[in-house]
mmCIF file of C-alpha atoms in Angstrom:
data_model
loop_
_atom_site.group_PDB
_atom_site.id
_atom_site.type_symbol
_atom_site.label_atom_id
_atom_site.label_comp_id
_atom_site.label_asym_id
_atom_site.label_seq_id
_atom_site.Cartn_x
_atom_site.Cartn_y
_atom_site.Cartn_z
ATOM 1 C CA MET Q 1 -109.050 -0.365 86.453
ATOM 2 C CA ALA Q 2 -106.134 1.311 88.141
ATOM 3 C CA PHE Q 3 -103.214 1.907 85.811
ATOM 4 C CA GLY Q 4 -99.662 2.019 87.182
ATOM 5 C CA ARG Q 5 -97.409 4.930 86.268
ATOM 6 C CA LEU Q 6 -94.641 4.590 83.747
ATOM 7 C CA LYS Q 7 -91.477 6.665 83.603
ATOM 8 C CA LYS Q 8 -92.225 9.702 81.443
ATOM 9 C CA ASN Q 9 -90.495 9.695 78.081
ATOM 10 C CA LYS Q 10 -88.691 12.944 77.303
ATOM 11 C CA GLN Q 11 -89.359 14.299 73.830
ATOM 12 C CA ASP Q 12 -86.878 16.822 72.487
ATOM 13 C CA LYS Q 13 -87.964 19.834 70.517
ATOM 14 C CA GLN Q 14 -86.586 18.495 67.250
ATOM 15 C CA GLU Q 15 -88.836 15.427 67.381
ATOM 16 C CA GLN Q 16 -91.861 17.603 68.043
ATOM 17 C CA ASP Q 17 -91.020 19.974 65.188
ATOM 18 C CA THR Q 18 -90.534 17.179 62.664
ATOM 19 C CA GLN Q 19 -93.531 14.992 63.516
ATOM 20 C CA ASP Q 20 -95.696 16.531 60.806
ATOM 21 C CA GLN Q 21 -93.008 15.761 58.196
ATOM 22 C CA GLU Q 22 -92.652 12.091 59.052
ATOM 23 C CA GLY Q 23 -94.622 9.228 57.562
ATOM 24 C CA PRO Q 24 -97.820 7.950 59.176
ATOM 25 C CA GLU Q 25 -97.236 6.591 62.668
ATOM 26 C CA GLN Q 26 -99.050 3.737 64.352
ATOM 27 C CA ASN Q 27 -101.583 6.059 65.906
ATOM 28 C CA ARG Q 28 -102.040 8.388 62.924
ATOM 29 C CA GLN Q 29 -104.035 8.235 59.705
ATOM 30 C CA GLY Q 30 -104.190 10.215 56.479
ATOM 31 C CA ASN Q 31 -101.803 11.223 53.705
ATOM 32 C CA ASP Q 32 -100.398 14.311 55.396
ATOM 33 C CA GLY Q 33 -99.387 12.484 58.623
ATOM 34 C CA ALA Q 34 -100.864 15.219 60.801
ATOM 35 C CA LYS Q 35 -104.348 13.959 61.575
ATOM 36 C CA SER Q 36 -105.736 13.240 64.996
ATOM 37 C CA PRO Q 37 -105.016 9.672 66.205
ATOM 38 C CA SER Q 38 -108.603 9.505 67.448
ATOM 39 C CA ALA Q 39 -109.780 9.300 63.841
ATOM 40 C CA ALA Q 40 -107.409 6.408 63.137
ATOM 41 C CA ALA Q 41 -108.515 4.497 66.223
ATOM 42 C CA SER Q 42 -112.178 4.668 65.240
ATOM 43 C CA GLY Q 43 -111.552 3.975 61.552
ATOM 44 C CA ALA Q 44 -112.950 7.369 60.639
ATOM 45 C CA ALA Q 45 -112.630 9.048 57.270
ATOM 46 C CA GLU Q 46 -111.183 12.536 56.995
ATOM 47 C CA ALA Q 47 -113.368 15.542 56.328
ATOM 48 C CA ASP Q 48 -112.510 18.049 53.593
ATOM 49 C CA GLY Q 49 -111.387 20.581 56.193
ATOM 50 C CA GLY Q 50 -108.571 18.318 57.419
ATOM 51 C CA THR Q 51 -110.232 17.334 60.725
ATOM 52 C CA PRO Q 52 -111.558 13.879 61.694
ATOM 53 C CA ALA Q 53 -115.001 13.085 60.287
ATOM 54 C CA THR Q 54 -116.028 11.434 63.536
ATOM 55 C CA GLY Q 55 -114.762 11.082 67.088
ATOM 56 C CA PRO Q 56 -113.971 10.627 69.860
ATOM 57 C CA TRP Q 57 -112.551 14.096 69.399
ATOM 58 C CA ASP Q 58 -109.610 16.069 70.623
ATOM 59 C CA ALA Q 59 -110.595 19.532 71.863
ATOM 60 C CA ALA Q 60 -108.463 21.073 69.096
ATOM 61 C CA ASP Q 61 -110.527 19.256 66.453
ATOM 62 C CA LYS Q 62 -113.933 20.137 67.900
ATOM 63 C CA PRO Q 63 -113.526 23.197 70.147
ATOM 64 C CA SER Q 64 -117.206 24.173 70.335
ATOM 65 C CA GLU Q 65 -118.932 23.429 73.650
ATOM 66 C CA GLU Q 66 -122.426 23.960 72.250
ATOM 67 C CA GLY Q 67 -124.727 21.180 73.461
ATOM 68 C CA TYR Q 68 -122.031 19.610 75.660
ATOM 69 C CA VAL Q 69 -121.724 19.095 79.411
ATOM 70 C CA ASP Q 70 -118.264 20.247 80.536
ATOM 71 C CA LEU Q 71 -116.699 17.813 83.034
ATOM 72 C CA GLY Q 72 -113.156 19.131 82.790
ATOM 73 C CA ALA Q 73 -111.134 16.526 80.899
ATOM 74 C CA LEU Q 74 -114.268 15.249 79.141
ATOM 75 C CA ARG Q 75 -117.154 16.936 77.370
ATOM 76 C CA ILE Q 76 -120.276 14.844 76.885
ATOM 77 C CA ALA Q 77 -122.859 15.589 74.188
ATOM 78 C CA SER Q 78 -126.516 15.588 75.149
ATOM 79 C CA ALA Q 79 -128.767 12.747 74.033
ATOM 80 C CA GLU Q 80 -132.399 11.977 74.759
ATOM 81 C CA GLY Q 81 -132.769 9.864 77.913
ATOM 82 C CA LEU Q 82 -129.063 10.001 78.761
ATOM 83 C CA GLN Q 83 -128.281 9.983 82.485
ATOM 84 C CA LEU Q 84 -124.875 11.000 83.823
ATOM 85 C CA ARG Q 85 -123.201 10.142 87.132
ATOM 86 C CA LEU Q 86 -119.691 10.659 88.418
ATOM 87 C CA GLU Q 87 -117.670 7.887 90.061
ATOM 88 C CA VAL Q 88 -115.927 9.124 93.208
ATOM 89 C CA GLU Q 89 -113.026 7.350 94.909
ATOM 90 C CA GLU Q 90 -114.104 7.104 98.521
ATOM 91 C CA LYS Q 91 -110.640 7.434 100.054
ATOM 92 C CA THR Q 92 -109.548 10.555 98.183
ATOM 93 C CA GLN Q 93 -112.951 11.943 97.122
ATOM 94 C CA ARG Q 94 -111.445 12.332 93.653
ATOM 95 C CA VAL Q 95 -113.694 11.978 90.621
ATOM 96 C CA VAL Q 96 -112.178 9.051 88.714
ATOM 97 C CA ALA Q 97 -114.736 8.249 86.012
ATOM 98 C CA VAL Q 98 -118.023 9.267 84.459
ATOM 99 C CA THR Q 99 -120.740 6.698 83.792
ATOM 100 C CA LEU Q 100 -123.504 7.273 81.253
ATOM 101 C CA ASP Q 101 -126.753 5.296 81.491
ATOM 102 C CA LEU Q 102 -129.078 4.928 78.528
ATOM 103 C CA ASP Q 103 -131.906 2.450 77.838
ATOM 104 C CA GLY Q 104 -130.715 -0.068 80.421
ATOM 105 C CA SER Q 105 -127.070 -0.039 79.297
ATOM 106 C CA SER Q 106 -124.071 1.852 80.654
ATOM 107 C CA LEU Q 107 -120.845 3.371 79.364
ATOM 108 C CA GLN Q 108 -118.047 4.206 81.764
ATOM 109 C CA LEU Q 109 -115.433 6.700 80.552
ATOM 110 C CA GLN Q 110 -111.919 7.465 81.778
ATOM 111 C CA ALA Q 111 -109.287 9.640 80.103
ATOM 112 C CA PHE Q 112 -105.545 9.326 80.741
ATOM 113 C CA ALA Q 113 -102.421 11.238 79.826
ATOM 114 C CA ALA Q 114 -100.325 9.586 77.113
ATOM 115 C CA PRO Q 115 -96.936 10.097 75.460
ATOM 116 C CA ARG Q 116 -96.885 12.239 72.350
ATOM 117 C CA SER Q 117 -95.529 9.575 70.014
ATOM 118 C CA GLU Q 118 -96.691 6.304 71.606
ATOM 119 C CA THR Q 119 -99.987 4.448 71.885
ATOM 120 C CA LEU Q 120 -101.247 2.800 75.069
ATOM 121 C CA TRP Q 121 -104.165 0.587 74.061
ATOM 122 C CA ASP Q 122 -102.112 -2.463 73.067
ATOM 123 C CA ASP Q 123 -100.360 -2.555 76.436
ATOM 124 C CA ILE Q 124 -103.483 -1.732 78.438
ATOM 125 C CA ARG Q 125 -105.407 -4.599 76.837
ATOM 126 C CA GLY Q 126 -102.797 -6.971 78.239
ATOM 127 C CA GLN Q 127 -103.184 -5.472 81.698
ATOM 128 C CA ILE Q 128 -106.967 -5.814 81.554
ATOM 129 C CA GLY Q 129 -106.616 -9.456 80.542
ATOM 130 C CA THR Q 130 -104.280 -10.138 83.459
ATOM 131 C CA SER Q 131 -106.614 -8.420 85.916
ATOM 132 C CA VAL Q 132 -109.705 -10.256 84.670
ATOM 133 C CA GLY Q 133 -107.837 -13.570 84.709
ATOM 134 C CA SER Q 134 -106.828 -13.022 88.346
ATOM 135 C CA GLN Q 135 -110.556 -12.833 89.181
ATOM 136 C CA GLY Q 136 -111.230 -16.151 87.478
ATOM 137 C CA GLY Q 137 -112.639 -14.523 84.372
ATOM 138 C CA THR Q 138 -111.934 -14.741 80.666
ATOM 139 C CA VAL Q 139 -111.183 -12.176 77.966
ATOM 140 C CA ASP Q 140 -111.821 -12.409 74.226
ATOM 141 C CA GLU Q 141 -110.138 -10.002 71.804
ATOM 142 C CA LEU Q 142 -112.480 -8.890 69.032
ATOM 143 C CA ASP Q 143 -112.424 -6.610 65.989
ATOM 144 C CA GLY Q 144 -115.107 -4.002 66.699
ATOM 145 C CA VAL Q 145 -116.358 -0.650 65.463
ATOM 146 C CA PHE Q 146 -113.613 1.205 67.377
ATOM 147 C CA GLY Q 147 -110.819 -1.183 66.414
ATOM 148 C CA THR Q 148 -109.594 -3.972 68.661
ATOM 149 C CA GLU Q 149 -111.908 -4.506 71.644
ATOM 150 C CA LEU Q 150 -112.039 -6.816 74.649
ATOM 151 C CA LEU Q 151 -115.050 -8.779 75.862
ATOM 152 C CA ALA Q 152 -114.509 -9.703 79.503
ATOM 153 C CA LYS Q 153 -116.510 -12.183 81.579
ATOM 154 C CA VAL Q 154 -116.028 -12.331 85.349
ATOM 155 C CA PRO Q 155 -117.763 -14.835 87.660
ATOM 156 C CA ALA Q 156 -120.559 -13.184 89.650
ATOM 157 C CA GLN Q 157 -123.485 -14.191 91.818
ATOM 158 C CA ALA Q 158 -126.974 -13.207 90.765
ATOM 159 C CA GLN Q 159 -129.550 -11.756 93.160
ATOM 160 C CA ASP Q 160 -131.260 -15.146 93.415
ATOM 161 C CA GLY Q 161 -127.973 -16.725 94.502
ATOM 162 C CA SER Q 162 -127.258 -18.491 91.234
ATOM 163 C CA LYS Q 163 -123.811 -18.300 89.685
ATOM 164 C CA GLY Q 164 -123.231 -16.423 86.471
ATOM 165 C CA TYR Q 165 -120.968 -13.914 84.764
ATOM 166 C CA ARG Q 166 -120.658 -10.179 84.692
ATOM 167 C CA VAL Q 167 -119.891 -9.084 81.128
ATOM 168 C CA ALA Q 168 -118.095 -5.900 80.061
ATOM 169 C CA ARG Q 169 -116.903 -4.677 76.676
ATOM 170 C CA PHE Q 170 -113.710 -2.589 76.719
ATOM 171 C CA VAL Q 171 -112.840 -0.136 73.936
ATOM 172 C CA GLY Q 172 -109.867 2.199 73.720
ATOM 173 C CA VAL Q 173 -108.868 5.199 71.617
ATOM 174 C CA ASP Q 174 -105.339 6.626 71.428
ATOM 175 C CA GLY Q 175 -105.507 10.375 70.846
ATOM 176 C CA PRO Q 176 -102.920 13.179 70.769
ATOM 177 C CA ARG Q 177 -101.288 12.967 74.226
ATOM 178 C CA TRP Q 178 -104.352 11.227 75.697
ATOM 179 C CA PHE Q 179 -105.964 7.821 75.887
ATOM 180 C CA LEU Q 180 -109.716 7.313 76.284
ATOM 181 C CA ARG Q 181 -111.125 4.081 77.678
ATOM 182 C CA GLY Q 182 -114.773 3.101 77.464
ATOM 183 C CA VAL Q 183 -116.475 0.173 79.200
ATOM 184 C CA PHE Q 184 -119.892 -0.897 77.924
ATOM 185 C CA GLY Q 185 -122.135 -2.749 80.380
ATOM 186 C CA GLY Q 186 -125.612 -4.248 80.290
ATOM 187 C CA PRO Q 187 -127.180 -5.206 76.932
ATOM 188 C CA ALA Q 188 -124.708 -2.909 75.096
ATOM 189 C CA ALA Q 189 -121.852 -5.241 76.049
ATOM 190 C CA LEU Q 190 -123.203 -8.055 73.850
ATOM 191 C CA ASP Q 191 -125.995 -6.747 71.607
ATOM 192 C CA PRO Q 192 -124.859 -4.522 68.711
ATOM 193 C CA GLN Q 193 -128.338 -3.039 68.318
ATOM 194 C CA ALA Q 194 -128.529 -2.119 72.012
ATOM 195 C CA ALA Q 195 -124.990 -0.707 71.836
ATOM 196 C CA GLY Q 196 -125.747 1.661 68.947
ATOM 197 C CA PRO Q 197 -127.005 4.687 70.933
ATOM 198 C CA LEU Q 198 -124.145 4.569 73.448
ATOM 199 C CA GLU Q 199 -121.611 4.027 70.676
ATOM 200 C CA GLU Q 200 -122.863 7.275 69.160
ATOM 201 C CA VAL Q 201 -122.385 8.990 72.522
ATOM 202 C CA PHE Q 202 -118.818 7.622 72.635
ATOM 203 C CA ARG Q 203 -118.098 8.965 69.135
ATOM 204 C CA ASN Q 204 -119.172 12.439 70.252
ATOM 205 C CA VAL Q 205 -116.977 12.565 73.369
ATOM 206 C CA VAL Q 206 -114.441 15.418 73.405
ATOM 207 C CA VAL Q 207 -111.208 14.946 75.378
ATOM 208 C CA VAL Q 208 -109.577 18.074 76.812
ATOM 209 C CA ARG Q 209 -105.954 17.137 77.465
ATOM 210 C CA GLY Q 210 -104.717 20.559 78.572
ATOM 211 C CA GLU Q 211 -101.100 21.717 78.585
ATOM 212 C CA GLN Q 212 -100.135 20.563 82.077
ATOM 213 C CA PRO Q 213 -97.237 18.059 82.017
ATOM 214 C CA LEU Q 214 -98.432 14.697 83.347
ATOM 215 C CA PRO Q 215 -96.846 11.256 83.608
ATOM 216 C CA PRO Q 216 -98.257 8.784 81.052
ATOM 217 C CA ARG Q 217 -101.340 6.935 82.360
ATOM 218 C CA ASP Q 218 -102.203 9.583 84.928
ATOM 219 C CA LEU Q 219 -105.951 10.179 85.057
ATOM 220 C CA LEU Q 220 -107.001 13.440 83.449
ATOM 221 C CA GLN Q 221 -108.916 15.503 85.979
ATOM 222 C CA LEU Q 222 -112.703 15.318 85.974
ATOM 223 C CA ARG Q 223 -114.923 17.698 87.881
ATOM 224 C CA LEU Q 224 -118.520 18.630 88.490
ATOM 225 C CA PRO Q 225 -120.100 20.824 85.825
ATOM 226 C CA ARG Q 226 -120.089 24.527 86.599
ATOM 227 C CA ASP Q 227 -123.866 24.314 86.927
ATOM 228 C CA ALA Q 228 -124.902 20.992 88.467
ATOM 229 C CA SER Q 229 -128.594 21.906 88.396
ATOM 230 C CA PRO Q 230 -130.879 20.211 85.841
ATOM 231 C CA LEU Q 231 -130.053 21.468 82.359
ATOM 232 C CA PRO Q 232 -132.564 22.761 79.797
ATOM 233 C CA ARG Q 233 -133.371 20.897 76.641
ATOM 234 C CA ALA Q 234 -131.006 21.162 73.709
ATOM 235 C CA ALA Q 235 -131.885 23.180 70.614
ATOM 236 C CA ASP Q 236 -133.058 20.014 68.812
ATOM 237 C CA GLY Q 237 -135.506 19.253 71.641
ATOM 238 C CA SER Q 238 -133.530 16.344 73.106
ATOM 239 C CA ALA Q 239 -133.118 16.174 76.863
ATOM 240 C CA ARG Q 240 -129.678 16.991 78.162
ATOM 241 C CA PRO Q 241 -128.118 14.769 80.847
ATOM 242 C CA GLY Q 242 -129.340 15.273 84.390
ATOM 243 C CA PRO Q 243 -127.136 16.470 87.240
ATOM 244 C CA PRO Q 244 -124.232 14.183 88.188
ATOM 245 C CA LYS Q 245 -124.643 11.864 91.143
ATOM 246 C CA ARG Q 246 -121.948 10.320 93.292
ATOM 247 C CA GLY Q 247 -121.321 6.713 92.301
ATOM 248 C CA PRO Q 248 -119.473 3.797 93.875
ATOM 249 C CA GLU Q 249 -115.715 3.490 93.977
ATOM 250 C CA ILE Q 250 -114.271 2.567 90.600
ATOM 251 C CA THR Q 251 -113.833 -1.141 89.917
ATOM 252 C CA THR Q 252 -111.900 -3.130 87.325
ATOM 253 C CA ILE Q 253 -114.882 -4.003 85.161
ATOM 254 C CA GLY Q 254 -116.948 -0.889 85.792
#
């Protein structure tokens, strides 16, 4: 889904310096008020070392790249049978999303810039609902493993010509100066058991925001891995994702 730009909010230095002394914000969790919002969004507990116990992660919380494929703004952990492809916008040839395929299901990922002290998921859910509704579809808001989720159904025609629905499950995580959106497709959109392996992949995603100033909702830049050749197996014997392939232009449902 294409997100429109918002006017960038200016944060003065005093607000930045005092954030760690304020009480918990909407997108923060923990008694010290300085934990990663990604842990709050996924309902994660805090580890003894003061970092989130589970992801999605900010690069500052999990800086190691061991066992990960580096795609620029996103790092993806290897998993057995996981296939990776990049979605390229035909007009600009810009990489706009990464899609992960596993056991007949898919997970599309996009990372966006976000304000330091605001969350985006509440507003974005409304935009998704409007977009799906304009296509004659419906959206249900559910309480899922990553917080509030959306289950979208859009009218579609099957290969045999019969009418049906295309189903997608939207999840969102507000992190420190970034927002990560995931779209589950195939059996993982409806079946919790089928979704389990890809949910684990989503929890292990690392978002690399970088220091470059960006307007809120701008896509964080994705790129081909430095080595796009087939990767060796990980230390635990699991197969790492294969080389990225060019995918279709990004769509609303993914």
